[in-house]
mmCIF file of C-alpha atoms in Angstrom:
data_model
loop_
_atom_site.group_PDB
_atom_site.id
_atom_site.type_symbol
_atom_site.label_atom_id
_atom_site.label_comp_id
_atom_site.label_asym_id
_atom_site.label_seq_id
_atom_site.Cartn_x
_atom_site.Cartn_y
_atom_site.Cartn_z
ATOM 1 C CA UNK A 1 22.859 -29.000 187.400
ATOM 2 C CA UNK A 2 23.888 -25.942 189.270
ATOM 3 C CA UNK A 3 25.758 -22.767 187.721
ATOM 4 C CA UNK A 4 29.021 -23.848 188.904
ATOM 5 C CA UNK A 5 31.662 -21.025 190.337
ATOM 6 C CA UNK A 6 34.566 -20.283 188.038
ATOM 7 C CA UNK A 7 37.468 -22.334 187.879
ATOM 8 C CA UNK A 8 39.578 -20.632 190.105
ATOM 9 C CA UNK A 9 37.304 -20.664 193.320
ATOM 10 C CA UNK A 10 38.144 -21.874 196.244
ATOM 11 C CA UNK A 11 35.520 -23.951 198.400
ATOM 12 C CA UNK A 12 35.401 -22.096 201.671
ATOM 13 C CA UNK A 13 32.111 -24.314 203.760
ATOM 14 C CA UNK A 14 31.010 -27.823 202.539
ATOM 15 C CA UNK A 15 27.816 -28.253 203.984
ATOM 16 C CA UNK A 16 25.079 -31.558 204.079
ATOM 17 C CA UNK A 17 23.436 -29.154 201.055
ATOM 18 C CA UNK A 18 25.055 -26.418 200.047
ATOM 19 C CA UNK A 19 28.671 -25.366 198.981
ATOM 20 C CA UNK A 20 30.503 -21.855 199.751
ATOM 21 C CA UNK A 21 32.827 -20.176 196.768
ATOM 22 C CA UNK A 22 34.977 -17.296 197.441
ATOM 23 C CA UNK A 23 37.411 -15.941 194.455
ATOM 24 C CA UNK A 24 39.341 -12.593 193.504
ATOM 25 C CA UNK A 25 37.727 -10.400 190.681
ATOM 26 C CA UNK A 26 39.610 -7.802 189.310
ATOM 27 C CA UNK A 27 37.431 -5.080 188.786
ATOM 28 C CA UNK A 28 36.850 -2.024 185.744
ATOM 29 C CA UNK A 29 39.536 0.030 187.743
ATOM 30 C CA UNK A 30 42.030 -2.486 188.147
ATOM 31 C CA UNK A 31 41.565 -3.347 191.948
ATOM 32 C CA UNK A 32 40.429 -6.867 193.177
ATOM 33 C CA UNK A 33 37.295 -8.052 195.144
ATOM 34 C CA UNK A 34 36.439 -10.773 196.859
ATOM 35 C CA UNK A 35 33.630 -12.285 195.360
ATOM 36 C CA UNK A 36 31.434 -15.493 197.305
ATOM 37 C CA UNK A 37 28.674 -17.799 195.751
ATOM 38 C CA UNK A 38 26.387 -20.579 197.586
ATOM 39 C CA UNK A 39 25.578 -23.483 195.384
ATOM 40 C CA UNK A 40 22.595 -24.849 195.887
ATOM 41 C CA UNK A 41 21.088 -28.113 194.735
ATOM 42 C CA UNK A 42 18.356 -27.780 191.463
ATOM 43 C CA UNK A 43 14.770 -27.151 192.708
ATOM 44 C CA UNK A 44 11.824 -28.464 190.409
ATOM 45 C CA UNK A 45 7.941 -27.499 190.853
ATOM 46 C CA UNK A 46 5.025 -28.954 189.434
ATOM 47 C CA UNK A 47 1.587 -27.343 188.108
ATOM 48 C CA UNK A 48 -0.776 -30.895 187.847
ATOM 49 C CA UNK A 49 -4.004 -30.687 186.669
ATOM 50 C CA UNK A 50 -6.941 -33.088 186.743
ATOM 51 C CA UNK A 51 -8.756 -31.507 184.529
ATOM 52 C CA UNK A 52 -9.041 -28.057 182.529
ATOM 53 C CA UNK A 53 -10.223 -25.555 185.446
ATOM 54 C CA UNK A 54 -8.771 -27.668 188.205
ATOM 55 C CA UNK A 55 -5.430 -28.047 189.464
ATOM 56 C CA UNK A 56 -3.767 -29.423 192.593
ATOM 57 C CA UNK A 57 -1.893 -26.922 195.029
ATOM 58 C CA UNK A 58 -1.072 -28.071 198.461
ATOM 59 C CA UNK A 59 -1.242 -26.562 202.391
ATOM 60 C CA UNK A 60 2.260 -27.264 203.818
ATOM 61 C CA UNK A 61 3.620 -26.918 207.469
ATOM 62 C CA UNK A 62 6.997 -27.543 207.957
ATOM 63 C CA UNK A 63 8.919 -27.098 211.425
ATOM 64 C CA UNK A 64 11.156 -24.291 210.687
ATOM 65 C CA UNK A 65 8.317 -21.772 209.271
ATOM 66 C CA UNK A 66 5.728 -19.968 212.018
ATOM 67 C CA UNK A 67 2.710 -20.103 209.534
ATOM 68 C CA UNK A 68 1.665 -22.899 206.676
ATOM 69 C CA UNK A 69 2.004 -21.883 204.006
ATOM 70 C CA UNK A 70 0.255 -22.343 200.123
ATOM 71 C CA UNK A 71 2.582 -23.999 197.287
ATOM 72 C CA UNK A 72 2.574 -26.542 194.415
ATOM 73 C CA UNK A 73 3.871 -30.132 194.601
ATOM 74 C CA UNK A 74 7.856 -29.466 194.121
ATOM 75 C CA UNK A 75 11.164 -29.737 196.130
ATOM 76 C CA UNK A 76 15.530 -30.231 195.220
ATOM 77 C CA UNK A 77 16.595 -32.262 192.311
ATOM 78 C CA UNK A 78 18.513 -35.388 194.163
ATOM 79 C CA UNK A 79 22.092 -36.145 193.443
ATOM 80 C CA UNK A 80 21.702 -38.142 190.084
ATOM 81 C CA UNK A 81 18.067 -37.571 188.701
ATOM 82 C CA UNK A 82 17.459 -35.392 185.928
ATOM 83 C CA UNK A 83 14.896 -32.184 186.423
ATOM 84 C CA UNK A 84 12.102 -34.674 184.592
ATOM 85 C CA UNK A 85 12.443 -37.454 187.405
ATOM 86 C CA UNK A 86 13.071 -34.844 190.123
ATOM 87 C CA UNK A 87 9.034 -33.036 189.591
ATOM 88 C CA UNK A 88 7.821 -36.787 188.563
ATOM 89 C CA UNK A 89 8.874 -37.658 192.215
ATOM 90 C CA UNK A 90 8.314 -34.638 193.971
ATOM 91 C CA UNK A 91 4.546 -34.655 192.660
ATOM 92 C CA UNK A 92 3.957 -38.247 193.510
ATOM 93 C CA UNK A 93 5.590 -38.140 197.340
ATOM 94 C CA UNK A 94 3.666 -34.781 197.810
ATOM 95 C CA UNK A 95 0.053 -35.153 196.223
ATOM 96 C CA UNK A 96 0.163 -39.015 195.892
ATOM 97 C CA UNK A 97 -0.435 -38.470 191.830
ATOM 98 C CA UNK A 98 0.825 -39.753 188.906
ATOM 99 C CA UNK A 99 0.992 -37.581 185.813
ATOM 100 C CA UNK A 100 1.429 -39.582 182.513
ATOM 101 C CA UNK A 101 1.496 -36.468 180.483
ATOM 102 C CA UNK A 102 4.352 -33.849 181.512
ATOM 103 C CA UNK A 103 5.661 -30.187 179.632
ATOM 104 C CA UNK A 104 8.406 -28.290 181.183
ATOM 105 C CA UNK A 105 7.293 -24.744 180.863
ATOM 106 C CA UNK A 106 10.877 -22.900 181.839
ATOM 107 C CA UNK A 107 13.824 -23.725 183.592
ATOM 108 C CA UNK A 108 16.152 -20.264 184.809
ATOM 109 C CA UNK A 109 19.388 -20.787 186.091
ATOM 110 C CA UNK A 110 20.290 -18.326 188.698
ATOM 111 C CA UNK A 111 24.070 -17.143 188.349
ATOM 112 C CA UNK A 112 24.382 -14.327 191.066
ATOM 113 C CA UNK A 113 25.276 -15.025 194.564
ATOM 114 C CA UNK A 114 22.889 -18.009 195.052
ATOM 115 C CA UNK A 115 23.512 -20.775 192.149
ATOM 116 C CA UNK A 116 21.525 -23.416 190.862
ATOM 117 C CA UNK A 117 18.696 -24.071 188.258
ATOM 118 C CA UNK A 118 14.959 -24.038 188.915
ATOM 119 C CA UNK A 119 12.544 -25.738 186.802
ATOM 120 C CA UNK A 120 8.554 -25.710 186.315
ATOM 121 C CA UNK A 121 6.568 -27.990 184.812
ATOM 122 C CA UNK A 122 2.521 -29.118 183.707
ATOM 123 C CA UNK A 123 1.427 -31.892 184.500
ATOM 124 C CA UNK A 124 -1.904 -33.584 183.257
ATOM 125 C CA UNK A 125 -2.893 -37.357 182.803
ATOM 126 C CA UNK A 126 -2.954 -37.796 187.280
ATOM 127 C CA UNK A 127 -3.805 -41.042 188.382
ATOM 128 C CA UNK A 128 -3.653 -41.962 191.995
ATOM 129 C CA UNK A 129 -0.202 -43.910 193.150
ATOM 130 C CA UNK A 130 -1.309 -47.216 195.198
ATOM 131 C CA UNK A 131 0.354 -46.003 197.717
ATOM 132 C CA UNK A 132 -0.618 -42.663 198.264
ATOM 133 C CA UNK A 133 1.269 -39.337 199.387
ATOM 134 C CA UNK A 134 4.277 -39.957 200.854
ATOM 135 C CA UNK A 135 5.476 -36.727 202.895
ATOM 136 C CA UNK A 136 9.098 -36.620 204.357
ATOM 137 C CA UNK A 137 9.614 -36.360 207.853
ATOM 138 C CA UNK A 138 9.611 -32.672 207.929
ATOM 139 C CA UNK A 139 6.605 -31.925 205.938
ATOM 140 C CA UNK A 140 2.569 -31.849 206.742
ATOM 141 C CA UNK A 141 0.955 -31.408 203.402
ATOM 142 C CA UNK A 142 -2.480 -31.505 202.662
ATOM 143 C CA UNK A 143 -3.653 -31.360 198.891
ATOM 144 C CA UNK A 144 -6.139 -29.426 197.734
ATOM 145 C CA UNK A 145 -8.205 -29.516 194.100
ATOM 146 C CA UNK A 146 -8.446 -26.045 193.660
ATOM 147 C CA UNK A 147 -9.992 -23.867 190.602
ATOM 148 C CA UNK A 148 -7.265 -22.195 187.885
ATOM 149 C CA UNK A 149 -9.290 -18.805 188.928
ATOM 150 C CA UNK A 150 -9.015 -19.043 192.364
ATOM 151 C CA UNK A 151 -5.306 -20.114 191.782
ATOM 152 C CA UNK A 152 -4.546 -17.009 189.627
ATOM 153 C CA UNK A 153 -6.195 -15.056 192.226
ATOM 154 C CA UNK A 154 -3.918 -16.640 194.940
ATOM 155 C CA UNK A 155 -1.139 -15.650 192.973
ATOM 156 C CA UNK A 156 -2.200 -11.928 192.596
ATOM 157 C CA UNK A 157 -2.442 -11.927 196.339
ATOM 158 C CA UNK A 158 0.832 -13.145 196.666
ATOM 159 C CA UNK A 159 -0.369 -16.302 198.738
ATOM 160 C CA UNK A 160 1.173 -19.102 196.745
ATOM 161 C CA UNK A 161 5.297 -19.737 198.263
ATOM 162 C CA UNK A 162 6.915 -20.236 194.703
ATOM 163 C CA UNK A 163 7.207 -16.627 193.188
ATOM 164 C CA UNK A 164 8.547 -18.535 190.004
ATOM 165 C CA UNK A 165 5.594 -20.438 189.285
ATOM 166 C CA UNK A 166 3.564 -17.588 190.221
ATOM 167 C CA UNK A 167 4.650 -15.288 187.806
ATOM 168 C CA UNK A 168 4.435 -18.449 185.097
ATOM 169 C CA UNK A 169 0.586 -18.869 186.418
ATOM 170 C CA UNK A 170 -0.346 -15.308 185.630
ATOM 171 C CA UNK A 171 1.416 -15.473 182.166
ATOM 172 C CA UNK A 172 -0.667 -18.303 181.491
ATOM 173 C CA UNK A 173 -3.632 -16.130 181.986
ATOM 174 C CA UNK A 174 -2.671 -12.621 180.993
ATOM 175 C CA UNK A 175 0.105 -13.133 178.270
ATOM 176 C CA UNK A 176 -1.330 -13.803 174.782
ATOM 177 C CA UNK A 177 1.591 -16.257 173.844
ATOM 178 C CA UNK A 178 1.408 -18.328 177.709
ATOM 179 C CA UNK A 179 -1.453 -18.604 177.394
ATOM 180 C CA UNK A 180 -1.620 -20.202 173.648
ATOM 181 C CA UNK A 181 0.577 -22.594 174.738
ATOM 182 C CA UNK A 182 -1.331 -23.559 178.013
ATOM 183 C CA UNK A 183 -4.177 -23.932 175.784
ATOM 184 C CA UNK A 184 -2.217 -26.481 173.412
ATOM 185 C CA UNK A 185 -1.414 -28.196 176.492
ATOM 186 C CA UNK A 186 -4.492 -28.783 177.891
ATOM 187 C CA UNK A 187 -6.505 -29.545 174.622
ATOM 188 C CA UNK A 188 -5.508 -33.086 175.240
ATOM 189 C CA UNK A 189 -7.055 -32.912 178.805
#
């Protein structure tokens, strides 16, 4: 669920996805601001692997962006699902998998001027949905089985979208307790 604004904000803009907040903060020196905070909906991202070394990352196009771009299976939590249905759906429509086996690795809520919560996830156990990928209308994705080195090095680059699940990749393979605990995950892979 998003950070909500405190109680005595107004809603300025009510949009088709976000929400505008504007309230007075009385500052350190006595004076009063005004302050303003979007609310987003919850985004979710998935990390499925079909094996050990080999994960599943997709090429995306979508209208509004000049250049695909690299990314993992992810997208906004809908009104009414939980962060746990949200990446179960988002990694079905947009590699056409289902995992049977799922870990949510972090979720940080973002509190600033842009609020909501983002979530990442493993996913192992894929099996292929009957009815394949299903992309929305403003999507081309293409998935792609790609090695966890070749991944990590992606992320050094800077090449993969999501900088959160970036970062959480190169834990995995440079911090001594990530990378534990993507070990424990994947012994059952």
């Amino acid at each position: 669920m998003p950070v909500p604004p405190p109680p005595h904000a107004d809603k300025v803009f009510s949009g088709k996805i976000i929400d505008v907040y504007q309230w007075e903060q009385k500052m350190y020196d006595g004076t009063f601001q005004t302050f303003e905070t979007v609310i987003r909906p919850d985004t979710t991202t998935a990390l499925p692997f079909l094996d050990r070394s080999t994960v599943l990352v997709t090429k995306q196009e979508q209208p509004h962006k000049s250049e695909p771009f690299w990314d993992l299976p992810g997208g906004r939590v809908d009104p009414g699902e939980t962060h746990e249905q949200a990446v179960a759906r988002e990694c079905r429509e947009e590699t056409g998998h289902k995992a049977s086996r799922w870990m949510e690795w972090h979720r940080q809520p973002y509190n600033g001027v842009l609020r909501y919560e983002e979530s990442f996830f493993l996913a192992s156990g894929l099996t292929l949905h009957p009815n394949g990928n299903h992309e929305d209308a403003g999507e081309r994705i293409t998935v792609v089985p790609m090695a966890w080195n070749e991944l990590v090095r992606m992320c050094l680059a800077r090449k993969i979208r999501s900088r959160h699940a970036a970062i959480a990749i190169l834990a995995m393979e440079y911090e001594p307790e990530s990378k534990q605990r993507l070990a424990e995950f994947l012994s059952t892979v």
